Coordinates of C-alpha atoms in Angstrom, one line a residue:
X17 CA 5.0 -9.4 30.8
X18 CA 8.5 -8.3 30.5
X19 CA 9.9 -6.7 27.8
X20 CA 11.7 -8.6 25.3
X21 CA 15.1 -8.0 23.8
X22 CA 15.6 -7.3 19.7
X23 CA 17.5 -10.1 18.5
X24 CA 18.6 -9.2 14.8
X25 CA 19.2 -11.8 12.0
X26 CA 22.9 -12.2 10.7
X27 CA 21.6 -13.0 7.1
X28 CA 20.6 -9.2 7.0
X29 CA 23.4 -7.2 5.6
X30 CA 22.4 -4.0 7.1
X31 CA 21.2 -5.6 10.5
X32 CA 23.7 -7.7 12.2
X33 CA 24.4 -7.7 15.9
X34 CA 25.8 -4.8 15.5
X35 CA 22.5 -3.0 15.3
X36 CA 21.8 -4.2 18.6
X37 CA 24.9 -2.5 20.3
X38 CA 24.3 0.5 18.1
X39 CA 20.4 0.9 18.8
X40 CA 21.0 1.4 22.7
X41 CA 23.1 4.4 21.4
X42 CA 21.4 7.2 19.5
X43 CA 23.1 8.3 16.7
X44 CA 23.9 12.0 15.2
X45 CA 22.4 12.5 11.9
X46 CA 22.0 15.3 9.7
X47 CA 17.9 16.1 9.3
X48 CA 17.9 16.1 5.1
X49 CA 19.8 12.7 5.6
X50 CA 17.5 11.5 8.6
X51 CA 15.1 8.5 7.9
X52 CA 12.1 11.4 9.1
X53 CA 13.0 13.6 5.9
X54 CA 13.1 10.5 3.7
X55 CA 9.6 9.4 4.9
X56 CA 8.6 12.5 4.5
X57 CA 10.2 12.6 0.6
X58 CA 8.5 9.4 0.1
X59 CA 5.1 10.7 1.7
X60 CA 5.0 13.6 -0.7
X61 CA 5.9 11.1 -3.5
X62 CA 3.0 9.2 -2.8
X63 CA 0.7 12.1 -2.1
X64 CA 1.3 13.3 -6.1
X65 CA 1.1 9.9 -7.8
X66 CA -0.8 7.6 -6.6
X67 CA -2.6 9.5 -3.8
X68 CA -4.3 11.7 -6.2
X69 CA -4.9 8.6 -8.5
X70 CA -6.7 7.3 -5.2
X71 CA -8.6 10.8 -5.0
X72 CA -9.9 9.8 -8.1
X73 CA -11.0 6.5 -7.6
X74 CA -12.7 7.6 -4.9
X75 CA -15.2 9.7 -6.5
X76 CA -16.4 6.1 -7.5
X77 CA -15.3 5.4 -11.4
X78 CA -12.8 8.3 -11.4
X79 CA -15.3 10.7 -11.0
X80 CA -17.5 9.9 -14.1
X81 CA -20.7 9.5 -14.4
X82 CA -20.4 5.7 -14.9
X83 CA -18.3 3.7 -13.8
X84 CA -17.1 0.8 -16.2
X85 CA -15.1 2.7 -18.7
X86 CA -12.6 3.5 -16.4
X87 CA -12.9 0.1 -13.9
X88 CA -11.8 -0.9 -17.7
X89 CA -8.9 1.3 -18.0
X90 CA -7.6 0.3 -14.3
X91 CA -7.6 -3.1 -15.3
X92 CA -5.2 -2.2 -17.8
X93 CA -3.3 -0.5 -15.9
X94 CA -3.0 -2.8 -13.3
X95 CA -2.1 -5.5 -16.2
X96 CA 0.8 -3.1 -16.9
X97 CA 2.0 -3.2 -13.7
X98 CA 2.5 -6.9 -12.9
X99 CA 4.8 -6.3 -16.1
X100 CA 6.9 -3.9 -14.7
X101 CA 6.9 -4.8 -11.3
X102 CA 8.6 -7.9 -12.5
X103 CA 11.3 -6.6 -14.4
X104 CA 11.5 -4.1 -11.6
X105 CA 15.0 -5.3 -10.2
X106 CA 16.5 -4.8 -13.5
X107 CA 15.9 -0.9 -12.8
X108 CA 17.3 -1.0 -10.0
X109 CA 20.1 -2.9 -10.7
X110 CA 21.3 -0.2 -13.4
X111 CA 19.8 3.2 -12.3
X112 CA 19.3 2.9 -8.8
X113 CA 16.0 3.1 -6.8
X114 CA 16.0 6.9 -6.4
X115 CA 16.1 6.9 -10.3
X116 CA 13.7 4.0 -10.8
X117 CA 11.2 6.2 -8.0
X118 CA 11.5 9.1 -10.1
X119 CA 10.8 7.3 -13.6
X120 CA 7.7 5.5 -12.0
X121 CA 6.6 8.8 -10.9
X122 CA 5.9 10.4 -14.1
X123 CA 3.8 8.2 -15.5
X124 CA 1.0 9.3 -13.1
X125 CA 0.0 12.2 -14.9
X126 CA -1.2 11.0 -18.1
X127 CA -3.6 9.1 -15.9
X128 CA -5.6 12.3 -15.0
X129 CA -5.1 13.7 -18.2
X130 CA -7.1 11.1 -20.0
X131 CA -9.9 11.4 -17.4
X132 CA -10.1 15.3 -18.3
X133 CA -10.6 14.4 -21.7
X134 CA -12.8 12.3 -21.3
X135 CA -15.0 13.9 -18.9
X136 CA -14.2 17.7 -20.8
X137 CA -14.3 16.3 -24.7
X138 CA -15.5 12.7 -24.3
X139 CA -12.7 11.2 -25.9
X140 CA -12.3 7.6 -24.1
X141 CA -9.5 6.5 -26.3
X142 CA -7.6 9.0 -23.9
X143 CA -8.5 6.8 -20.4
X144 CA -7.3 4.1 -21.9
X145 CA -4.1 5.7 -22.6
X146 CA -3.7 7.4 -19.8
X147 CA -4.4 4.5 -17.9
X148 CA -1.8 2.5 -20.3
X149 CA 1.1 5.2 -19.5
X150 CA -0.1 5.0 -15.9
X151 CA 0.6 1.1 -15.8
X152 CA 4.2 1.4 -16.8
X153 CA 5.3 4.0 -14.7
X154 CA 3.4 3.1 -11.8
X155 CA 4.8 -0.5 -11.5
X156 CA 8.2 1.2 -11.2
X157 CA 6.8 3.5 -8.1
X158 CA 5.4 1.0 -6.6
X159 CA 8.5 -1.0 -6.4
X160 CA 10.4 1.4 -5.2
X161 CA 8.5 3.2 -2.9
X162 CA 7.8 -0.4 -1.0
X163 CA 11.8 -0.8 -1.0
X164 CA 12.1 2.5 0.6
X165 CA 9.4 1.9 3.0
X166 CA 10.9 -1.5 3.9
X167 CA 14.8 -0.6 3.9
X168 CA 15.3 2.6 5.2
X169 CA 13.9 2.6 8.7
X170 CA 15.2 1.8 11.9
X171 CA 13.4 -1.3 13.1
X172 CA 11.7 0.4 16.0
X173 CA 10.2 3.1 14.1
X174 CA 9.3 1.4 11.2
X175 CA 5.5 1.0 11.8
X176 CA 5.2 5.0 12.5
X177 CA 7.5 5.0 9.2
X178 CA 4.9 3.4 7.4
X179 CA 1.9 5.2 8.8
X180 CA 3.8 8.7 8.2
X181 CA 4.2 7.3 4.6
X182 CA 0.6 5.9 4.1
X183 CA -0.8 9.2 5.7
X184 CA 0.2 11.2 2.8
X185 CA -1.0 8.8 0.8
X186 CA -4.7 9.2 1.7
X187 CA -3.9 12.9 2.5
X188 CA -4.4 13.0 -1.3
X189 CA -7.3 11.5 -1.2
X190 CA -8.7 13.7 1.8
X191 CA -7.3 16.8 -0.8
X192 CA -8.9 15.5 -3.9
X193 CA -12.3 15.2 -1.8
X194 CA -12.0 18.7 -0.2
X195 CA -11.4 19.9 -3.7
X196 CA -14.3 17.6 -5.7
X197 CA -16.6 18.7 -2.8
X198 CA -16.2 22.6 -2.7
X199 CA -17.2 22.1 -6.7
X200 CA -19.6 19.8 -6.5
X201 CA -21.5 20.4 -2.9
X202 CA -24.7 21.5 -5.0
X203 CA -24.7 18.7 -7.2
X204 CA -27.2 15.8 -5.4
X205 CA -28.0 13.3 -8.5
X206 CA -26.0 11.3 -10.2
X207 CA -23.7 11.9 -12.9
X208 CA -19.8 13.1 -13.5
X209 CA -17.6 15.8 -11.4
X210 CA -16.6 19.1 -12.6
X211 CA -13.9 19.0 -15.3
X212 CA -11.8 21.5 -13.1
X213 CA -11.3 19.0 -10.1
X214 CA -9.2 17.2 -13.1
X215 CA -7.1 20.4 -13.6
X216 CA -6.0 20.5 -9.8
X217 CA -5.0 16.5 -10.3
X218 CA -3.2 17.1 -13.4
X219 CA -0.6 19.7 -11.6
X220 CA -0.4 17.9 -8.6
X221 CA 0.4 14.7 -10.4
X222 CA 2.8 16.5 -12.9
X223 CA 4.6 17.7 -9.6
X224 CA 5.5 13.8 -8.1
X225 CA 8.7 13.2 -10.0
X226 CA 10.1 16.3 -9.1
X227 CA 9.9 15.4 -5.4
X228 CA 11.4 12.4 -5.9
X229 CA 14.2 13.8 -6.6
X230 CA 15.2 15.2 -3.2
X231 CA 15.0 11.4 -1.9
X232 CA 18.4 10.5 -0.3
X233 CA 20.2 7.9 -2.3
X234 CA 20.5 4.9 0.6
X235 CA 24.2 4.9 0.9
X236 CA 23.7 8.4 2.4
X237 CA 20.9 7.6 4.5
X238 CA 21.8 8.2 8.0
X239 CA 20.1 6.1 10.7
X240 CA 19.9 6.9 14.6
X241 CA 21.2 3.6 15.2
X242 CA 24.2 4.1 12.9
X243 CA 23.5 1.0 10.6
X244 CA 24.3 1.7 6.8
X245 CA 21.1 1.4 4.4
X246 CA 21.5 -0.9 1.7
X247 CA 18.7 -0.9 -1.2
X248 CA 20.0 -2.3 -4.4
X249 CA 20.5 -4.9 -6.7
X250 CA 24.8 -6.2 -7.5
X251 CA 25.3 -4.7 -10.5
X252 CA 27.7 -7.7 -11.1
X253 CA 24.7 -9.9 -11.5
X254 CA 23.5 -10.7 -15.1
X255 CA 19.6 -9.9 -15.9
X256 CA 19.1 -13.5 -16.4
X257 CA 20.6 -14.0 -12.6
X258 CA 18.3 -11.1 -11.0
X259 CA 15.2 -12.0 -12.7
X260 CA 15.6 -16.2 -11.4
X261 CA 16.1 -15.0 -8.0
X262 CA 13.2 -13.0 -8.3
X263 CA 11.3 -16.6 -9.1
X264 CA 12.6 -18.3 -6.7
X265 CA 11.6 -15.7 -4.2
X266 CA 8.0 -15.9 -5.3
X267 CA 7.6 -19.6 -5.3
X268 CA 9.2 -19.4 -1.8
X269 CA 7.2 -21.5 1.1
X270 CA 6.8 -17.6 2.8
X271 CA 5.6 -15.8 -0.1
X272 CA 2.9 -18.5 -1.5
X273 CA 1.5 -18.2 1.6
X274 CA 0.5 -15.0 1.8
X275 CA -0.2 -14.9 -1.6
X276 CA -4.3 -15.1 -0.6
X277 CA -3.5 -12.4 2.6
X278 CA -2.4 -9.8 -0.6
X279 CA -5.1 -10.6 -2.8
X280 CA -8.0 -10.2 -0.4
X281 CA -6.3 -6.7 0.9
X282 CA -6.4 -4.8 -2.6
X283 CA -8.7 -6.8 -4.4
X284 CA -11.6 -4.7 -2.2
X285 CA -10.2 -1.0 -3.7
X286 CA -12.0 -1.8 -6.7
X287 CA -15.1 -3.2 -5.0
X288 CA -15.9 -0.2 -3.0
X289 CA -15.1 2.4 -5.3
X290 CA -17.3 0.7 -7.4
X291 CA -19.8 0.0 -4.6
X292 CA -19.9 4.0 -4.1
X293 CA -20.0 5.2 -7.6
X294 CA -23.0 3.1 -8.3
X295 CA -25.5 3.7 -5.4
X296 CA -24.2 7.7 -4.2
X297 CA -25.1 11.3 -5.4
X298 CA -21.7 13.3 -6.7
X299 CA -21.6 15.2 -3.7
X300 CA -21.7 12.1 -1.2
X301 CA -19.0 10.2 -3.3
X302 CA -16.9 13.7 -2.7
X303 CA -17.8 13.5 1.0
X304 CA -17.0 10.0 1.4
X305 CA -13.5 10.6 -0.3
X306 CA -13.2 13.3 2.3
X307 CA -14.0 11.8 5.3
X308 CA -12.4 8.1 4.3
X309 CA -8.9 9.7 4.2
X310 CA -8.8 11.0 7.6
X311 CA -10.4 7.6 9.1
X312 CA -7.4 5.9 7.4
X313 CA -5.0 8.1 8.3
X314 CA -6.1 7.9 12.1
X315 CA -6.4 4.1 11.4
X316 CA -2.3 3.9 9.9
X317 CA -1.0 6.0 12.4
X318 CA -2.4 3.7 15.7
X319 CA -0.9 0.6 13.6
X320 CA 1.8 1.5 12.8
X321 CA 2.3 2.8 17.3
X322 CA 1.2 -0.8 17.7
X323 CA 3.5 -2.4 15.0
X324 CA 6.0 0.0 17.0
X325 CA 5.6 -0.9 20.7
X326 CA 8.1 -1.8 22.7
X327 CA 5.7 -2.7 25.3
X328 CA 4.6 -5.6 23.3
X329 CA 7.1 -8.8 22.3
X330 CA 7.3 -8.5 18.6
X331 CA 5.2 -12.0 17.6
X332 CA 2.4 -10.4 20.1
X333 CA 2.5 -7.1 18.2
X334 CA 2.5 -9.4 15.0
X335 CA -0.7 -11.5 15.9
X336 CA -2.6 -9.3 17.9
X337 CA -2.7 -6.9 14.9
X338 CA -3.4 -9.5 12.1
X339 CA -6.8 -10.3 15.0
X340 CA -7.7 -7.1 15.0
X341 CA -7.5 -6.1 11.2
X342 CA -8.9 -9.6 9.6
X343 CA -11.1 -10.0 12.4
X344 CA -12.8 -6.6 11.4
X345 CA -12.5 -7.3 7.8
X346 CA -14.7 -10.0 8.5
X347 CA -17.5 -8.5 10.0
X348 CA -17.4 -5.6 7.2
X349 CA -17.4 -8.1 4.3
X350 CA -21.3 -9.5 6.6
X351 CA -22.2 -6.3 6.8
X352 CA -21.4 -5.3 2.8
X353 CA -22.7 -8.6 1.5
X354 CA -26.3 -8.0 3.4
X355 CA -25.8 -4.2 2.0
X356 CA -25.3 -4.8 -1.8
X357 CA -27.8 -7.5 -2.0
X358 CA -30.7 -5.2 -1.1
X359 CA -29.1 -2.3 -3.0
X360 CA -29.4 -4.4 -6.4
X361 CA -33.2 -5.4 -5.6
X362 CA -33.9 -2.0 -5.1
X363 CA -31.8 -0.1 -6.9
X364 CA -31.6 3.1 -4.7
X365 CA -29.3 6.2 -5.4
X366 CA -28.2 7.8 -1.9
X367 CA -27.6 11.7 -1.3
X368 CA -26.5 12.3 2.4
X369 CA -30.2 14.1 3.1
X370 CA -31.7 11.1 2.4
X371 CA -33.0 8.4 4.7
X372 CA -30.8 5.3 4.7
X373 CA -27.8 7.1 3.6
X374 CA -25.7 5.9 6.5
X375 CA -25.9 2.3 6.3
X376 CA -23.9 2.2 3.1
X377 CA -22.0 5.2 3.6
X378 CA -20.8 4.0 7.2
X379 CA -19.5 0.8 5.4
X380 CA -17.1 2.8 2.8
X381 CA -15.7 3.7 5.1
X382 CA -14.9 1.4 7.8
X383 CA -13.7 -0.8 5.2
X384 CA -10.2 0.7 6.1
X385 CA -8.1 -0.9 2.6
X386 CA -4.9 1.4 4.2
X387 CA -4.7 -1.0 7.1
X388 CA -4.3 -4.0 5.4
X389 CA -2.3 -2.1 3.1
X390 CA 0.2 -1.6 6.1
X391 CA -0.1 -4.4 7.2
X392 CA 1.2 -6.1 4.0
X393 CA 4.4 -4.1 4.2
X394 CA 4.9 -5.4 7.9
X395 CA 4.5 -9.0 6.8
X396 CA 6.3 -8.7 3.7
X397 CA 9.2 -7.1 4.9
X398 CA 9.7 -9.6 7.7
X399 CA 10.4 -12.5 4.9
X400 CA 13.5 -10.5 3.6
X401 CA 16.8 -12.1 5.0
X402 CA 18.9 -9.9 3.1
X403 CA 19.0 -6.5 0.8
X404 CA 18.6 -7.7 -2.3
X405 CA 15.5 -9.6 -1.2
X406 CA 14.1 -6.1 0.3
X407 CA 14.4 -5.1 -3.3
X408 CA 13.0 -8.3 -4.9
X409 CA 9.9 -9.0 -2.4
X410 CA 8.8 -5.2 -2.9
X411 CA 8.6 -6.1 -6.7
X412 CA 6.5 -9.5 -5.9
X413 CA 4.4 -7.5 -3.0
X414 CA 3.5 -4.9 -6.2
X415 CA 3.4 -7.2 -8.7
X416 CA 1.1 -9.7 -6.8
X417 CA -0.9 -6.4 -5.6
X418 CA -1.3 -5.4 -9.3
X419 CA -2.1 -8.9 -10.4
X420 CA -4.9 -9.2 -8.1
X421 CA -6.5 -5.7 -8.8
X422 CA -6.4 -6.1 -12.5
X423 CA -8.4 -9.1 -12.2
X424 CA -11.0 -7.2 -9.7
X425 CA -11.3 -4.0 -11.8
X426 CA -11.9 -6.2 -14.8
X427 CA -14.7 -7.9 -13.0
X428 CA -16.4 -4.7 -11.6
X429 CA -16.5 -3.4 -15.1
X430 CA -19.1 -6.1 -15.7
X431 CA -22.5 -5.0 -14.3
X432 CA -23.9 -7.5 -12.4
X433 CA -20.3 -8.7 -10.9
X434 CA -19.7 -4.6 -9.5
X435 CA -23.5 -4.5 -8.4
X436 CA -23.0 -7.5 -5.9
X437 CA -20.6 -10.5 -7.5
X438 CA -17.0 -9.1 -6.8
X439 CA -18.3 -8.3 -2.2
X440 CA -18.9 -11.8 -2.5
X441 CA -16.0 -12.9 -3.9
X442 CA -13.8 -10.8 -1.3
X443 CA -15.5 -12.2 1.1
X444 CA -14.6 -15.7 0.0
X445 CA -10.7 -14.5 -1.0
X446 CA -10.8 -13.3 3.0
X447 CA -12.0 -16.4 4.5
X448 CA -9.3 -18.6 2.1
X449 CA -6.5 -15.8 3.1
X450 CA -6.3 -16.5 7.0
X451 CA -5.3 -20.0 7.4
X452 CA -2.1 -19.8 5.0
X453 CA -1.2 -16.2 6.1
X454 CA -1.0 -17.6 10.3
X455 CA 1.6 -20.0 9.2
X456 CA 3.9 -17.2 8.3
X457 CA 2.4 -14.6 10.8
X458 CA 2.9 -16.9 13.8
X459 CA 6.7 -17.0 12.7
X460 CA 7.6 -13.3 13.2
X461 CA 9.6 -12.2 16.1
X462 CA 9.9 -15.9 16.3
X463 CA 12.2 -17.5 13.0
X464 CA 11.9 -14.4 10.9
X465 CA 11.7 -10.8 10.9
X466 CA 14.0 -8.0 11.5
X467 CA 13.6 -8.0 15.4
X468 CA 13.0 -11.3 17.3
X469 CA 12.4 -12.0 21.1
X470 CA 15.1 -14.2 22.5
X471 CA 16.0 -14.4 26.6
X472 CA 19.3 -14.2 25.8
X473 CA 21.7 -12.1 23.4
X474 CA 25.4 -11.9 23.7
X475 CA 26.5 -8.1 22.4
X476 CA 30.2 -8.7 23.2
X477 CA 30.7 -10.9 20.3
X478 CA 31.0 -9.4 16.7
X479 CA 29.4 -12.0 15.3
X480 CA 25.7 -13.7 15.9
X481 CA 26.0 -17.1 17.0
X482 CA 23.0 -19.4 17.4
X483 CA 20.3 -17.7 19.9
X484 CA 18.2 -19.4 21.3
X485 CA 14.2 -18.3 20.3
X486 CA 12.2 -18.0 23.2
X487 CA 8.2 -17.4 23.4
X488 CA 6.5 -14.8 25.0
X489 CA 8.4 -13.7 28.1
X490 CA 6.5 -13.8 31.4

């Protein structure tokens, strides 16, 4: 199979044909302006905030001893976030998405505060407002971090992009688990971590608005294919304006479809942190933060090579990974509803010396949430036809995210539904999820997305005319 040429739609501001006469040719670029160092910004970012809030999670309950009080607290703060996700264009439009990064950033901290409270003075008024804090500045990050992720990039590298990005991400997690297990390694019955693994969070989440600030604003992004990056909202539009494009955008034929394809991705966070901080000693939770991390991270990095081959046309790179990851989601979601429903008959509690221990264990963590987390960027950011839209989908992507996690950390804070109801119910949102999400999936590389496969593309021209879409070239 031949190698198919990038066709690049005209609609996109950012990459017309003159990306495709500009790709061919590497560019010059100065390394603190280089898409690398801005991945690498964002990675950092995302290793403060919300990977160290991942850490936590992964302790199963945030690390204390039960864990509905703080599936509670999530839910809040997930409620939050649809909020500010949606009015998350309007921050752009008037500070700018560096700005509107390093706003969202801060409100990480009080997060890990109120768990240190808690778990020090047992105050739990302080999760809740720490979680409420969280919720309004997180809605921001995520907004703007998925705008980053989706804009800056050149096409070809932006699946190693995204697994650079997500890699720090879970590198937090691997960090928090290192840290929770050199504290904890002696501790094999249940109950809460040390208080001082909630010190080391507090000053690494304190730190993530502070790196934000060395992100590059995008007009002085430079690119190796020398296309300008444009990430923002016209400030000549009117709230009212911004916030109805937003709608239409969401009720879009596209988005709807994938609606279900979102929800069944990040509805399972809550379900297997909850999964693992009801049935594991402290010192397996902290192993199984560990070791989950690096499994993602290896997991990211060989989607996002895949997402980046040029061996592959860009509708097979498209399909063949939505087989592989919901295929494999799948047969995890079999192997976790079989799991949980002995695990609530007998109501065992596993240390990693005892007999049984892998079944369970093994399941956390092939469950792999970072790749369907990718993955949702990849699809998402193939609906954009222009840089406003990059902007505005990155607030629905967070905002639907947010949306659907609320509702699942407010069902695992209910015994019986984090014991064995909410595995069953991703199961189902997974089997709904696939039908809907092929109609759009099927389309990339072919009517949408930032690089198509066409036979034939005339560079001389300065414009795009109509190119004809071919299939898969022989």
């Amino acid at each position: 199979m031949a190698q198919a040429e990038p066709y690049l739609d005209k609609a996109l501001t950012n990459t017309t044909v003159s990306e495709q006469v500009l790709s061919s040719t590497k560019h010059p670029v100065k390394w603190y302006r280089s898409t690398w160092y801005n991945a690498v910004v964002l990675g950092i970012c995302n290793f403060c905030a919300p990977g160290i809030w991942g850490a936590m999670n992964s302790l199963g309950g945030g690390g204390e001893e039960s864990p509905w009080l703080v599936d509670t607290a999530n839910a809040l703060t997930f409620c939050l976030m649809v909020l500010t996700c949606a009015f998350s264009g309007v921050f752009v439009k008037y500070i700018g998405i560096k700005w509107t990064l390093v706003l969202g950033a801060a409100g990480y901290c009080p997060y890990a505060a109120g768990l240190y409270c808690n778990n020090r003075y047992h105050t739990e008024w302080a999760v809740l407002l720490g979680a409420a804090l969280c919720g309004l500045g997180a809605g921001l990050f995520w907004m703007a971090e998925a705008a980053v992720a989706m804009s800056y990039p050149e096409p070809h590298n932006q699946g190693k992009f995204l697994g650079l990005w997500l890699m720090f991400r879970v590198g937090g997690q691997v960090l928090g688990g290192a840290v929770n297990l050199g504290l904890n390694s002696e501790k094999n019955h249940a109950g809460a971590v040390s208080y001082s693994v909630y010190e080391v969070f507090i000053a690494l989440q304190a730190l993530a608005p502070f790196a934000g600030l060395l992100l590059t604003v995008p007009e002085k992004v430079q690119r190796t294919d020398g296309v300008k990056v444009m990430c923002g909202i016209p400030r000549d539009e009117s709230v009212f304006t911004e916030l109805a494009a937003t709608a239409r955008l969401f009720v879009s034929k596209g988005f709807v479809l994938i609606i279900p394809l979102i929800a069944q991705a990040v509805f399972s966070e809550a379900v297997f942190f909850t999964f693992q901080g009801l049935w594991f000693t402290i010192r397996a939770r902290a192993l199984a933060s560990f070791l989950s991390g690096i499994v993602a991270m290896i997991a990211g990095n060989l989607l996002g090579l895949l997402l980046d081959s040029q061996k592959l046309s860009a509708r097979m790179r498209s399909r063949s990974s939505f087989i592989i990851i919901l295929g494999l989601q799948g047969a995890w979601w079999v192997w976790g509803c079989i799991i949980v429903t002995e695990y609530r008959r007998t109501q065992p509690l596993y240390d990693w010396i005892d007999m049984g221990f892998g079944r369970g264990f093994a399941w956390f963590l092939f469950m792999q949430f970072q790749m369907n987390y990718m993955y949702l960027y990849f699809v998402v950011g193939s609906l954009a036809k222009n840089d406003a839209e990059i902007v505005r989908m990155a607030g629905l992507l967070r905002g639907t995210e947010s949306a659907a996690q609320a509702v699942s950390y407010g069902l695992c804070s209910i015994k019986v539904m984090g014991e064995v109801g909410t595995i069953y119910l991703n199961f189902g949102l997974w089997a709904v999820s696939i039908i809907p999400a092929w109609f759009v999936v099927k389309e990339i590389g072919v009517t949408i997305g930032r690089v198509r496969d066409v036979k034939d593309v005339d560079t001389s021209s300065n414009e795009v005319g109509e190119q004809k879409v071919s299939g898969e070239r022989q």
